[in-house]
XYZ file of C-alpha atoms in Angstrom:
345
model
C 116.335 88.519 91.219
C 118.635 91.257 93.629
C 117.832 94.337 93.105
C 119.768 97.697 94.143
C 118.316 99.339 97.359
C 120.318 102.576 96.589
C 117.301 104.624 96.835
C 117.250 103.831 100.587
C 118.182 107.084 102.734
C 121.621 107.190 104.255
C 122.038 108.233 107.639
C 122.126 111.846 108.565
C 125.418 112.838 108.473
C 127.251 113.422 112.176
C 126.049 116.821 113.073
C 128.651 119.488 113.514
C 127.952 119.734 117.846
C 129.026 115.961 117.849
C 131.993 117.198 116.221
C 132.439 120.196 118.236
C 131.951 118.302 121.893
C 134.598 115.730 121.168
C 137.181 118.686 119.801
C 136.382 120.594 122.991
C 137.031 117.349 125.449
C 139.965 116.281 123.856
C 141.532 119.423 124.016
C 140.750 119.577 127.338
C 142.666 116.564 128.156
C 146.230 115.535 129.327
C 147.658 114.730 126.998
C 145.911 116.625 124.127
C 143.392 114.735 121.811
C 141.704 115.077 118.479
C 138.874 111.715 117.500
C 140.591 110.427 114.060
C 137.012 109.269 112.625
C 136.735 113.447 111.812
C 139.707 112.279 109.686
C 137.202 111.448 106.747
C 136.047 114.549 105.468
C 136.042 114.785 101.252
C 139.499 116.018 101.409
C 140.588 113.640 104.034
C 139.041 110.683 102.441
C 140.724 111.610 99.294
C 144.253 111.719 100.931
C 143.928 108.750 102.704
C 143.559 106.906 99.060
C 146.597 108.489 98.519
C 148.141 107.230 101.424
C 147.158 103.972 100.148
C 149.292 104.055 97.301
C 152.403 104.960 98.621
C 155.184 102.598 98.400
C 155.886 102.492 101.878
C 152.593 102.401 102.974
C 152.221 98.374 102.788
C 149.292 97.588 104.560
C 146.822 97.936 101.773
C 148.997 96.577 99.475
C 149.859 92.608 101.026
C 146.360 92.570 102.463
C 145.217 92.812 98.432
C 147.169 90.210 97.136
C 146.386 87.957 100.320
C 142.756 88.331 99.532
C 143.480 87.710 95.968
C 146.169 84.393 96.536
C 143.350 83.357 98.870
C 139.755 84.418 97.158
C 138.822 80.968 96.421
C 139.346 79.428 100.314
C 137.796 82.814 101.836
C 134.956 82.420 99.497
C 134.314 78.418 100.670
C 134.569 79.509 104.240
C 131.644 82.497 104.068
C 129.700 80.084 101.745
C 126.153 81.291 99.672
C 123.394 83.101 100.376
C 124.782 85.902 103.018
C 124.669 89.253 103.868
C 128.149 90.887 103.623
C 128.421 93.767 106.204
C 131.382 95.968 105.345
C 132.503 98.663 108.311
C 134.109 101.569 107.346
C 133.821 100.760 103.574
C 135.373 103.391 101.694
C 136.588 103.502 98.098
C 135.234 99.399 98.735
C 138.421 98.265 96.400
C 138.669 95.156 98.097
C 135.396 93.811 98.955
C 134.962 93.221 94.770
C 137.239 90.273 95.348
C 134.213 89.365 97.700
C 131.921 90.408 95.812
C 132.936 88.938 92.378
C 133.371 85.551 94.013
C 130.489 84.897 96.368
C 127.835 83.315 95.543
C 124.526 84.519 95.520
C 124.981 87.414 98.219
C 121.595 88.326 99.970
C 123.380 91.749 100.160
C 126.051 94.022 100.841
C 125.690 96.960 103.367
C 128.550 99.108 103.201
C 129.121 101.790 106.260
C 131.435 104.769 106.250
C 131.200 108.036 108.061
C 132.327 110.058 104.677
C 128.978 110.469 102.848
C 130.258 111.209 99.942
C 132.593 108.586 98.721
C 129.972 106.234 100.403
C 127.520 107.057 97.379
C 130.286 107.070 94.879
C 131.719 104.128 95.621
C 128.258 102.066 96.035
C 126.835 104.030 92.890
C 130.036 102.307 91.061
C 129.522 98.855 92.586
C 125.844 99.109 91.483
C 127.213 99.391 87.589
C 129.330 96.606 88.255
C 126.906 93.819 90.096
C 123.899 95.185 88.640
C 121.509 92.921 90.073
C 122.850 92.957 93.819
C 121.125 94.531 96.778
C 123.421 97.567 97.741
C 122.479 99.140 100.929
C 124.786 101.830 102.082
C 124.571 102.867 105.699
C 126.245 106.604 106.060
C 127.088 106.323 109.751
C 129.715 106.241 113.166
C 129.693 102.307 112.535
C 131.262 102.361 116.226
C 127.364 102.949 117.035
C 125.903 100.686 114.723
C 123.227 99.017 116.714
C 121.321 97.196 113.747
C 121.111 97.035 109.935
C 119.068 98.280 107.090
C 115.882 96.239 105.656
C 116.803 94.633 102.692
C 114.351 92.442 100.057
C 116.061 89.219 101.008
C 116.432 87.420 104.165
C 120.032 86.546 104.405
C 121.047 83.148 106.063
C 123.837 84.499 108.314
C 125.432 87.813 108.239
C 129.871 88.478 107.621
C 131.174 91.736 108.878
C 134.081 92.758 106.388
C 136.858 95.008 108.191
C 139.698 94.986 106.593
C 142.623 98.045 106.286
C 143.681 96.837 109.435
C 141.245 99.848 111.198
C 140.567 97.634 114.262
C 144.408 98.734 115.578
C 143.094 102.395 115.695
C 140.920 101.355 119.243
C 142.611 100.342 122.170
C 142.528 96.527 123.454
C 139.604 97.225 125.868
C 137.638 99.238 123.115
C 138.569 97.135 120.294
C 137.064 93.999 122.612
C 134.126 96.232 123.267
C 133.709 96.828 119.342
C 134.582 93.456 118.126
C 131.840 92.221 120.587
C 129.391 94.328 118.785
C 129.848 92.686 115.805
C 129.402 89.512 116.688
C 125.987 90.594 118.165
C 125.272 92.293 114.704
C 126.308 88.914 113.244
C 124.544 86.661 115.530
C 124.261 82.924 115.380
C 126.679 81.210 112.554
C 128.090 84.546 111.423
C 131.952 85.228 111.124
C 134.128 88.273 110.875
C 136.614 88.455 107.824
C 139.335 91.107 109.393
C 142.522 92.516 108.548
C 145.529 93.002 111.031
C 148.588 94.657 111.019
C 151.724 92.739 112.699
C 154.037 93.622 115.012
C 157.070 94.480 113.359
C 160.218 96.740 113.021
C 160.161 100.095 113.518
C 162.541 100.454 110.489
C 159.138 98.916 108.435
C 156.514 100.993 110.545
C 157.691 104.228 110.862
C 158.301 105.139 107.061
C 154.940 104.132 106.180
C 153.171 106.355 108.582
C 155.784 109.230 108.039
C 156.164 109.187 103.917
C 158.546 110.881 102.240
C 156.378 113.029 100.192
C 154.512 113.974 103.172
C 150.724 113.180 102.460
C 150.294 111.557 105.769
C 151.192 114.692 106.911
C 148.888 116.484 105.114
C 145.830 113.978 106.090
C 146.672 114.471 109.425
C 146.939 118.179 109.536
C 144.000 118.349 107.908
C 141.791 117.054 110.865
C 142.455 120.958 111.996
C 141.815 122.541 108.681
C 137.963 120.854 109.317
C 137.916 122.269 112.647
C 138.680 125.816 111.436
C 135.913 125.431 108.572
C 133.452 123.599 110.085
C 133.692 124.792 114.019
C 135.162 128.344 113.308
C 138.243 127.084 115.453
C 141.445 129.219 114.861
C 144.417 126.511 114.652
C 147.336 128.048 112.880
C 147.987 124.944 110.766
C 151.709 125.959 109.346
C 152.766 125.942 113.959
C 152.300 122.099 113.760
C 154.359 119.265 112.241
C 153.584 115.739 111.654
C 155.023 113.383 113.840
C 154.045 109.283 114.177
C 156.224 107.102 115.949
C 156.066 103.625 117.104
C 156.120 103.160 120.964
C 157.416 99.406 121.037
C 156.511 98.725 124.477
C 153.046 99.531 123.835
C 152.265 98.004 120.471
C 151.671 101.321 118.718
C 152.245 103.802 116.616
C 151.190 107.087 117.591
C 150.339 109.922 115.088
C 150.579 113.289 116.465
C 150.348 116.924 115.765
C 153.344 118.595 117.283
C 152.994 122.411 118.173
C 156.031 124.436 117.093
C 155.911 127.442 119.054
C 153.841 128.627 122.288
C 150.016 129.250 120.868
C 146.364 129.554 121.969
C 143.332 128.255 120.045
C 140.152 130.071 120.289
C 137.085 127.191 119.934
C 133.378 128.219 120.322
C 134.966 131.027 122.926
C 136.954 128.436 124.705
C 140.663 128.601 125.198
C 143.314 126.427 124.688
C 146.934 127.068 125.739
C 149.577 124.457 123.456
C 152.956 124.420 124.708
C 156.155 124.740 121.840
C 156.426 120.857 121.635
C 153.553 119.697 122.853
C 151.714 117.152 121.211
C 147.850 116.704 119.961
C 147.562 112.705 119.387
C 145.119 111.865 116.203
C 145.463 108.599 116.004
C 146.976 104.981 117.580
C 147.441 102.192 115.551
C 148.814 98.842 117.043
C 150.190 96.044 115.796
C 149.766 92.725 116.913
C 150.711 89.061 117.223
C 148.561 86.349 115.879
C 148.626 84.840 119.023
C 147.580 87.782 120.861
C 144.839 89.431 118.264
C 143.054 85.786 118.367
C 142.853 85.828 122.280
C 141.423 89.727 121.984
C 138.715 87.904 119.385
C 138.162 85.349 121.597
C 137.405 87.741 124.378
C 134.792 89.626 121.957
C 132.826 86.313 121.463
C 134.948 85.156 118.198
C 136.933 81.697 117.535
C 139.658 82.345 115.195
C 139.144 79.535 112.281
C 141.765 80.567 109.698
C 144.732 82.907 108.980
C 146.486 83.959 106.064
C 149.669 86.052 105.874
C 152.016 87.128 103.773
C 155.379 84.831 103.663
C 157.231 88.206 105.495
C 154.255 87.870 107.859
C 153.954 91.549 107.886
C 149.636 91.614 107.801
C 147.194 88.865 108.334
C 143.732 88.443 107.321
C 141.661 86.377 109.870
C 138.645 84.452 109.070
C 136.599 84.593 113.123
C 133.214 82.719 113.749
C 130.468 83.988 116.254
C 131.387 81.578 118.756
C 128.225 79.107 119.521
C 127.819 80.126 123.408
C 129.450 83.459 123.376
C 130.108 84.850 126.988
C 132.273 87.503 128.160
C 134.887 85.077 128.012
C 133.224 81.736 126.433
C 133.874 79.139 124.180
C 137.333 77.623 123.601
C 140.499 79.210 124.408
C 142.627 79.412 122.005
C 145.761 77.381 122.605
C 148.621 79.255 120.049
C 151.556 78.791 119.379
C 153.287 82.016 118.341
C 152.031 83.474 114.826
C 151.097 79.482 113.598
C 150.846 79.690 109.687
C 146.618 78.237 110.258
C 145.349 77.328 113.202
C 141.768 76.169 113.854
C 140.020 76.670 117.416
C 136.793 74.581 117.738
């Protein structure tokens, strides 16, 4: 019988200097940066499950029902007896469709950066599937290197990353992190992955700029951490919110948008901010099917199933560690644009 490795220390949580260096060197950039993993404090975590239920945030929403109109197929392809890796885990509201149809899981290690909701949310799942091995990893998972012990030997390990998170690295570093996993997974595992699609901006835009403004609010409060936790000085009511979708680079862009001339004092270093100059938090791009599978297939992945929804707004893509994986090995994949399934061998 499973049994709950809860009781297995957590990571230390990312000291504050960590913080503090990458505040201080993207500052000190052109154009102005802030790292959006320091997003996920206890009051940004909290927001961003409110951004989840916004009506024009539709991400989370079609990527829930096409896990649900599609448990049963997902389920056959992952097959018994794994270990279900889950990066950047969260509340974990989807992985129970995982979790409630797999069979016989070896375990589930669930990573966020936000310590808190990490033990909430596995404490809850540890109710629920009492006699599963829960081992919850408190980390960067960008620098995941290797996994927790757990009781059982699992036959093959399946990275879970859905929320379409992937679009927040660039191509390169999205290759380079992709690649990772599939090293984590090793031989005969797979990645289950969510991705946003390109789209119109009339569809983008409003969901990353709602109406009742608690993007704005998670986004502004990226400097409300800095002031607590770095004694920075950012005069939070001079910014704005601003996140718009640069079409000819796949992205949208969240920003921070100074309102006046200012300086910000952090640990005695200066930084001048020009009245409409811009702090970027965050890119998320979109992509085609076509074009996220060759990405995967530059990362060491072959792209064996997709599901969308019949707007074909998100995907979910079912990848496999491919069997001689290379910088660029294995099979390319020969697409047509955004193909309803398509299966690379």
């Amino acid at each position: 019988m499973k049994t709950s490795c809860l009781s297995v220390p957590v990571a230390e949580p990312m000291p504050s200097a960590g913080f503090l260096s990458e505040v201080i060197h993207g500052l000190s950039q052109a154009p102005k940066s802030l790292p959006c993993k320091y997003f996920y404090d206890e009051e940004g975590s909290r927001l961003f499950n409110e951004i989840c239920e916004l009506e024009e945030y539709y991400p989370t929403r079609i990527e829930d029902q096409i896990l649900r109109d599609n448990i049963f197929e997902i389920a056959g392809l992952i097959g018994n007896g794994c270990r279900l890796v889950e990066f950047g885990s969260g509340t974990s509201a989807k992985t129970r469709h995982l979790l409630t149809y797999l069979s016989e899981l070896s375990s589930y290690v669930p990573i966020d950066i936000s310590g808190v909701q990490l033990r909430e949310s596995a404490g809850q799942l540890a109710r629920e599937f009492p006699h599963l091995e829960i081992c919850p990893l408190e980390a960067d998972y960008c620098g995941i290197s290797g996994l927790p012990g757990t009781n059982r030997d699992p036959g093959k390990t399946i990275a879970f990353f859905p929320g379409s998170t992937i679009g927040n690295f660039e191509p390169d570093e999205a290759v380079g992190f992709l690649r990772n996993i599939a090293s984590i997974c090793g031989t005969g595992g797979s990645l289950l992955i969510g991705v946003d699609r390109k789209k119109d901006r009339r569809i983008l835009e409003p969901a990353y700029n709602d109406r009742n403004g608690i993007t704005a609010r998670f986004n502004l409060n990226i400097l409300a951490r800095a002031n607590r936790e770095l004694g920075a000085d950012f005069d939070i009511k001079s910014f704005r919110h601003h996140a718009p979708y640069i079409e000819a680079l796949g992205r949208i862009e969240m920003r921070l948008v100074s309102t006046c001339p200012q300086t910000v004092h952090v640990d005695s270093r200066d930084f001048n901010i020009e009245e409409g100059e811009c702090i970027t938090t965050e890119y998320s791009y979109k992509y085609t099917l076509a074009g996220f599978a060759m990405l995967a297939w530059k990362a060491g992945f072959e792209l064996v199933k997709s599901w969308q929804d019949d707007n074909n707004l998100f995907s979910v893509l079912f990848l496999r560690v491919l069997r001689r994986p290379t910088r660029y090995g294995g099979t390319l994949p020969d697409l047509r644009e955004d193909p309803v399934s398509v299966r690379v061998w």
